[in-house]
C-alpha positions as protocol buffer text, in pm:
chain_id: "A"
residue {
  index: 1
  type: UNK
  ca { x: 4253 y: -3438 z: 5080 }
}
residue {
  index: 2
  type: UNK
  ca { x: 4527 y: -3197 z: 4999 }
}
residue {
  index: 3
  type: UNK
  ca { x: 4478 y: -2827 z: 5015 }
}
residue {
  index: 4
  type: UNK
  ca { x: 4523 y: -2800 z: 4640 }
}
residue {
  index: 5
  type: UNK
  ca { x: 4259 y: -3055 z: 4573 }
}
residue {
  index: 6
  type: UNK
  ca { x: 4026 y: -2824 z: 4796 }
}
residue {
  index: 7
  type: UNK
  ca { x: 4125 y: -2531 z: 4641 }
}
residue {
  index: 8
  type: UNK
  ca { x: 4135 y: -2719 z: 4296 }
}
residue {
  index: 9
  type: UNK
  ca { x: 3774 y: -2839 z: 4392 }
}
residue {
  index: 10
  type: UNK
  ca { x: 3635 y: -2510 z: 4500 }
}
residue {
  index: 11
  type: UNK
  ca { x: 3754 y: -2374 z: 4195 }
}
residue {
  index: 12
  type: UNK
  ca { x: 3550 y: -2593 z: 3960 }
}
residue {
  index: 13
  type: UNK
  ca { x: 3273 y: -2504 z: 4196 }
}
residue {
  index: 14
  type: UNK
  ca { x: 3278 y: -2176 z: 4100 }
}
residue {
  index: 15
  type: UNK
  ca { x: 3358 y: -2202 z: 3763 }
}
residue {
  index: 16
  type: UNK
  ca { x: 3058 y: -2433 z: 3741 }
}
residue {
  index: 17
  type: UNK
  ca { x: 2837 y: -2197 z: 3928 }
}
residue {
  index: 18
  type: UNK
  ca { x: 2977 y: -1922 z: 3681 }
}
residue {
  index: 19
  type: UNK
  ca { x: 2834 y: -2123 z: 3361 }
}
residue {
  index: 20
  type: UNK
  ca { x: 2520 y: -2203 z: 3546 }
}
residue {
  index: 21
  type: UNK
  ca { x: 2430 y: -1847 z: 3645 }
}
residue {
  index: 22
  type: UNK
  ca { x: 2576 y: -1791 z: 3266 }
}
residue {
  index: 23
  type: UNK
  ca { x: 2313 y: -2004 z: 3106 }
}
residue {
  index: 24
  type: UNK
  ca { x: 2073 y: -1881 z: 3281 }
}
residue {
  index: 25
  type: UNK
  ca { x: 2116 y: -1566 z: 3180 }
}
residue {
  index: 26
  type: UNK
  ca { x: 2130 y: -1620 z: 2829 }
}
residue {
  index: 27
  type: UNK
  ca { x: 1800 y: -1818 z: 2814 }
}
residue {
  index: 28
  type: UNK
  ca { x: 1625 y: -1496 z: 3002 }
}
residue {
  index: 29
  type: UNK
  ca { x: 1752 y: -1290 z: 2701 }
}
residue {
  index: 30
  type: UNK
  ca { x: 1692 y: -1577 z: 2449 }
}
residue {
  index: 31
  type: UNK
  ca { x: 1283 y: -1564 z: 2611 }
}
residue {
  index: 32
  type: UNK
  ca { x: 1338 y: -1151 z: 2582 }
}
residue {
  index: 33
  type: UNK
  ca { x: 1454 y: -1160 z: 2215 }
}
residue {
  index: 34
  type: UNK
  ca { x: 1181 y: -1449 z: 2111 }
}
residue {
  index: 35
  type: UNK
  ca { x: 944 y: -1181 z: 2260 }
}
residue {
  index: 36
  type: UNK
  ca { x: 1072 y: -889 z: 2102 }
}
residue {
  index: 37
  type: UNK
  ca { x: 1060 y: -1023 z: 1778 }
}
residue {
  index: 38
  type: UNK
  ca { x: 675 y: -1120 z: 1843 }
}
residue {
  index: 39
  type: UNK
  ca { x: 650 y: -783 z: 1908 }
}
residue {
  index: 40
  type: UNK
  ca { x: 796 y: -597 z: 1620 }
}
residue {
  index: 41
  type: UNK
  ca { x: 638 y: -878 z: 1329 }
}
residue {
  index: 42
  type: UNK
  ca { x: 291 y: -761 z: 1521 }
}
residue {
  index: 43
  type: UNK
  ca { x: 344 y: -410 z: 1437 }
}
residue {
  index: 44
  type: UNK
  ca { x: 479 y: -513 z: 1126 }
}
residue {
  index: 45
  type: UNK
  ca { x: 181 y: -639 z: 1066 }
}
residue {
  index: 46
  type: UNK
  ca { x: -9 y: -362 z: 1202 }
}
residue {
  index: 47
  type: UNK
  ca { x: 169 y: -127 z: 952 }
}
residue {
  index: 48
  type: UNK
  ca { x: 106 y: -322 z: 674 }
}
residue {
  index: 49
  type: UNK
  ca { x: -249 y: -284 z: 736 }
}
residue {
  index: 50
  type: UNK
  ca { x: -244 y: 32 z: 759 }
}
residue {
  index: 51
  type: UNK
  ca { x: -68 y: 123 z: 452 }
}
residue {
  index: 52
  type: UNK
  ca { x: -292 y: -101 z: 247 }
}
residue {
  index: 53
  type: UNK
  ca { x: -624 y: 113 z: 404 }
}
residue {
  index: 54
  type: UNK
  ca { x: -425 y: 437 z: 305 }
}
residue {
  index: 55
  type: UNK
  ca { x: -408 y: 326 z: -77 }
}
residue {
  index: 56
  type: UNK
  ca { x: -718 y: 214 z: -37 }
}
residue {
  index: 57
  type: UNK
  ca { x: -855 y: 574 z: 79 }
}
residue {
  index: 58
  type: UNK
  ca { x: -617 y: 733 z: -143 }
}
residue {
  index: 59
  type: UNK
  ca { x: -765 y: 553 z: -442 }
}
residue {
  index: 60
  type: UNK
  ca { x: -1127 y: 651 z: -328 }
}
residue {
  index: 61
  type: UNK
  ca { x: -1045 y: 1006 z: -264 }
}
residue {
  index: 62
  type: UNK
  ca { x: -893 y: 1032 z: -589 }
}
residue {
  index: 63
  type: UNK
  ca { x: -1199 y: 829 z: -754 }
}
residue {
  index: 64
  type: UNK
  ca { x: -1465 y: 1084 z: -566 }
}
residue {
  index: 65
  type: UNK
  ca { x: -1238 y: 1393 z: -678 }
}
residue {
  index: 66
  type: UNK
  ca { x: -1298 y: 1281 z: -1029 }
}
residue {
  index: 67
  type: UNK
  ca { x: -1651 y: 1213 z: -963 }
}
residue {
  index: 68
  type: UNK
  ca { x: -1671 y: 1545 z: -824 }
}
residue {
  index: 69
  type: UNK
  ca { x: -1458 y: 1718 z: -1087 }
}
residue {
  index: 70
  type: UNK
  ca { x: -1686 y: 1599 z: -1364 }
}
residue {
  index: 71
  type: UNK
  ca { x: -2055 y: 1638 z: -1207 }
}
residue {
  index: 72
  type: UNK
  ca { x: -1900 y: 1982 z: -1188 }
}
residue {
  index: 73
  type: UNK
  ca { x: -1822 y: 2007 z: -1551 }
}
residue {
  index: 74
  type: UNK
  ca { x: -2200 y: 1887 z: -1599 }
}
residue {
  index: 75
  type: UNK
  ca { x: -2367 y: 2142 z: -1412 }
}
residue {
  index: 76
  type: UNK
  ca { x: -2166 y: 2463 z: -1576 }
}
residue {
  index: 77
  type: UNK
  ca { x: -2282 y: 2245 z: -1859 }
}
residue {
  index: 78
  type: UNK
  ca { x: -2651 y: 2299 z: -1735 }
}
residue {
  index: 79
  type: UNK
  ca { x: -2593 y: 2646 z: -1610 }
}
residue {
  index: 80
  type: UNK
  ca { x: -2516 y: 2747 z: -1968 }
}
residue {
  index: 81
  type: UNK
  ca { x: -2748 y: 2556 z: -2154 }
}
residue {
  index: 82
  type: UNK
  ca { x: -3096 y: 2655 z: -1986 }
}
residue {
  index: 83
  type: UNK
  ca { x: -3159 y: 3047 z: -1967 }
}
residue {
  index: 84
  type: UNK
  ca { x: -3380 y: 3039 z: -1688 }
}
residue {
  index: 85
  type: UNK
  ca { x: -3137 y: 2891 z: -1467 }
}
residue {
  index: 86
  type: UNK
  ca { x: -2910 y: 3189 z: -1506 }
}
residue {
  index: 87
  type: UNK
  ca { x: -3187 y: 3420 z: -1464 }
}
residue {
  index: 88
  type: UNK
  ca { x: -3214 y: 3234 z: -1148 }
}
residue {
  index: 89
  type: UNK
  ca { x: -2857 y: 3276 z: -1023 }
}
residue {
  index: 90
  type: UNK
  ca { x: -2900 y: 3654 z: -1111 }
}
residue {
  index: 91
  type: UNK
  ca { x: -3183 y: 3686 z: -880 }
}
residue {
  index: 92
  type: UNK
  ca { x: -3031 y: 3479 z: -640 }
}
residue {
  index: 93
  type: UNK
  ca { x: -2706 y: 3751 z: -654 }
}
residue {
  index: 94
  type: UNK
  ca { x: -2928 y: 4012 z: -632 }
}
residue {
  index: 95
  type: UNK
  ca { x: -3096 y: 3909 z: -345 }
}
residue {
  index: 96
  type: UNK
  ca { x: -2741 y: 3858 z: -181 }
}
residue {
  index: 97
  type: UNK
  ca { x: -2630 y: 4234 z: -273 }
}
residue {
  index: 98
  type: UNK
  ca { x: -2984 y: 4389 z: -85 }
}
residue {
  index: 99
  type: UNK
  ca { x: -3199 y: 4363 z: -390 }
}
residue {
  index: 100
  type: UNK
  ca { x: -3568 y: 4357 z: -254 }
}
residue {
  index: 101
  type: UNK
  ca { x: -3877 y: 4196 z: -423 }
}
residue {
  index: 102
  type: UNK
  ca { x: -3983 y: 4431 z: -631 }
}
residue {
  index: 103
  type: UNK
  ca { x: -3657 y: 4464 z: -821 }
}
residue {
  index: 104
  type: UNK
  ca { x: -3614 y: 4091 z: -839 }
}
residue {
  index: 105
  type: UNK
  ca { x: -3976 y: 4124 z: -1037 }
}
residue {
  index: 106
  type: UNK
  ca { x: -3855 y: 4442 z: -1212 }
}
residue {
  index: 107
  type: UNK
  ca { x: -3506 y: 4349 z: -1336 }
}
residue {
  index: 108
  type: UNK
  ca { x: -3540 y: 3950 z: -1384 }
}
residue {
  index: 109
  type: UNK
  ca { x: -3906 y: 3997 z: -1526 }
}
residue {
  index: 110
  type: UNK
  ca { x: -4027 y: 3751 z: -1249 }
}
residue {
  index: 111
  type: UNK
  ca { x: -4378 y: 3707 z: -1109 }
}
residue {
  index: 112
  type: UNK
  ca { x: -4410 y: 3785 z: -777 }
}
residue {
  index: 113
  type: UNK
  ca { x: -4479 y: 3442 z: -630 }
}
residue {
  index: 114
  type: UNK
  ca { x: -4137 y: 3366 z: -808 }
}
residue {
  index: 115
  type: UNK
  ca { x: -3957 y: 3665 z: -669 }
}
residue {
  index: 116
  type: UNK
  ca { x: -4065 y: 3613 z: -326 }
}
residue {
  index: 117
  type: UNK
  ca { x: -3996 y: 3253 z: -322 }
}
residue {
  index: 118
  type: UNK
  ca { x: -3611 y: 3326 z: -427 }
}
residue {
  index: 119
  type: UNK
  ca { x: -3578 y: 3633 z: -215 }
}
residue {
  index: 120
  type: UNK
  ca { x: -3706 y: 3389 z: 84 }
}
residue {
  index: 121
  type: UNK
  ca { x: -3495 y: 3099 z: -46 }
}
residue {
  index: 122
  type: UNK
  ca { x: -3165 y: 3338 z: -94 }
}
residue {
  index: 123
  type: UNK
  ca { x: -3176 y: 3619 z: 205 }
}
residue {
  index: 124
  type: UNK
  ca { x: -2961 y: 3654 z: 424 }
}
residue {
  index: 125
  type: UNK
  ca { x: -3078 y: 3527 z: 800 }
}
């Protein structure tokens, strides 16, 4: 064999060693990028999830704010309707501001049993 056929030889050698070590290589990042994608559809996924449960809880929150908003309309409905509830709410008050018993009785026109159940129900600990 000639020199040049060695040479010639070793070349293709390493030129097929190149493409082997080439191929190689790009299967590795073929396997990386097949699990990569995996990856990011999962927390694409994930995300999707999520944002469905946060309309879901937005839609409930605003739902129970509505709920909430109109019981509240109800009871300033009931406040102003029944007179003994607001005489209620003024004892209550007065209790908060230091009123004792016997003004509770006094200035509401309470009974006692009344006026000490409030005053017990509304003092401060």
């Amino acid at each position: 064999m000639s020199l040049v056929t060695s040479l010639e030889t070793l070349l293709l050698l390493l030129v097929a060693a190149v493409i082997v070590l080439m191929y190689r290589r790009q299967t590795v990042l073929v396997g990386r990028i097949d699990d990569l994608e995996r990856q990011l559809q999962d927390r694409e996924n994930l995300l999707h999830e999520i944002h469905s449960g946060a309309l879901g809880m937005g839609q409930r929150l605003l739902s129970l704010a509505a709920d909430v908003e109109r019981m509240q309309g109800a009871q300033d409905e009931l406040k102003s309707v029944d007179p003994q509830s607001k005489l209620y709410s003024r004892a209550a008050k007065m209790v908060a501001l230091g009123a004792d018993i016997d003004e509770l009785m006094r200035e509401c026109e309470l009974p006692r049993a009344e006026a000490e159940l409030l005053f017990n129900l509304h003092k401060k600990p």
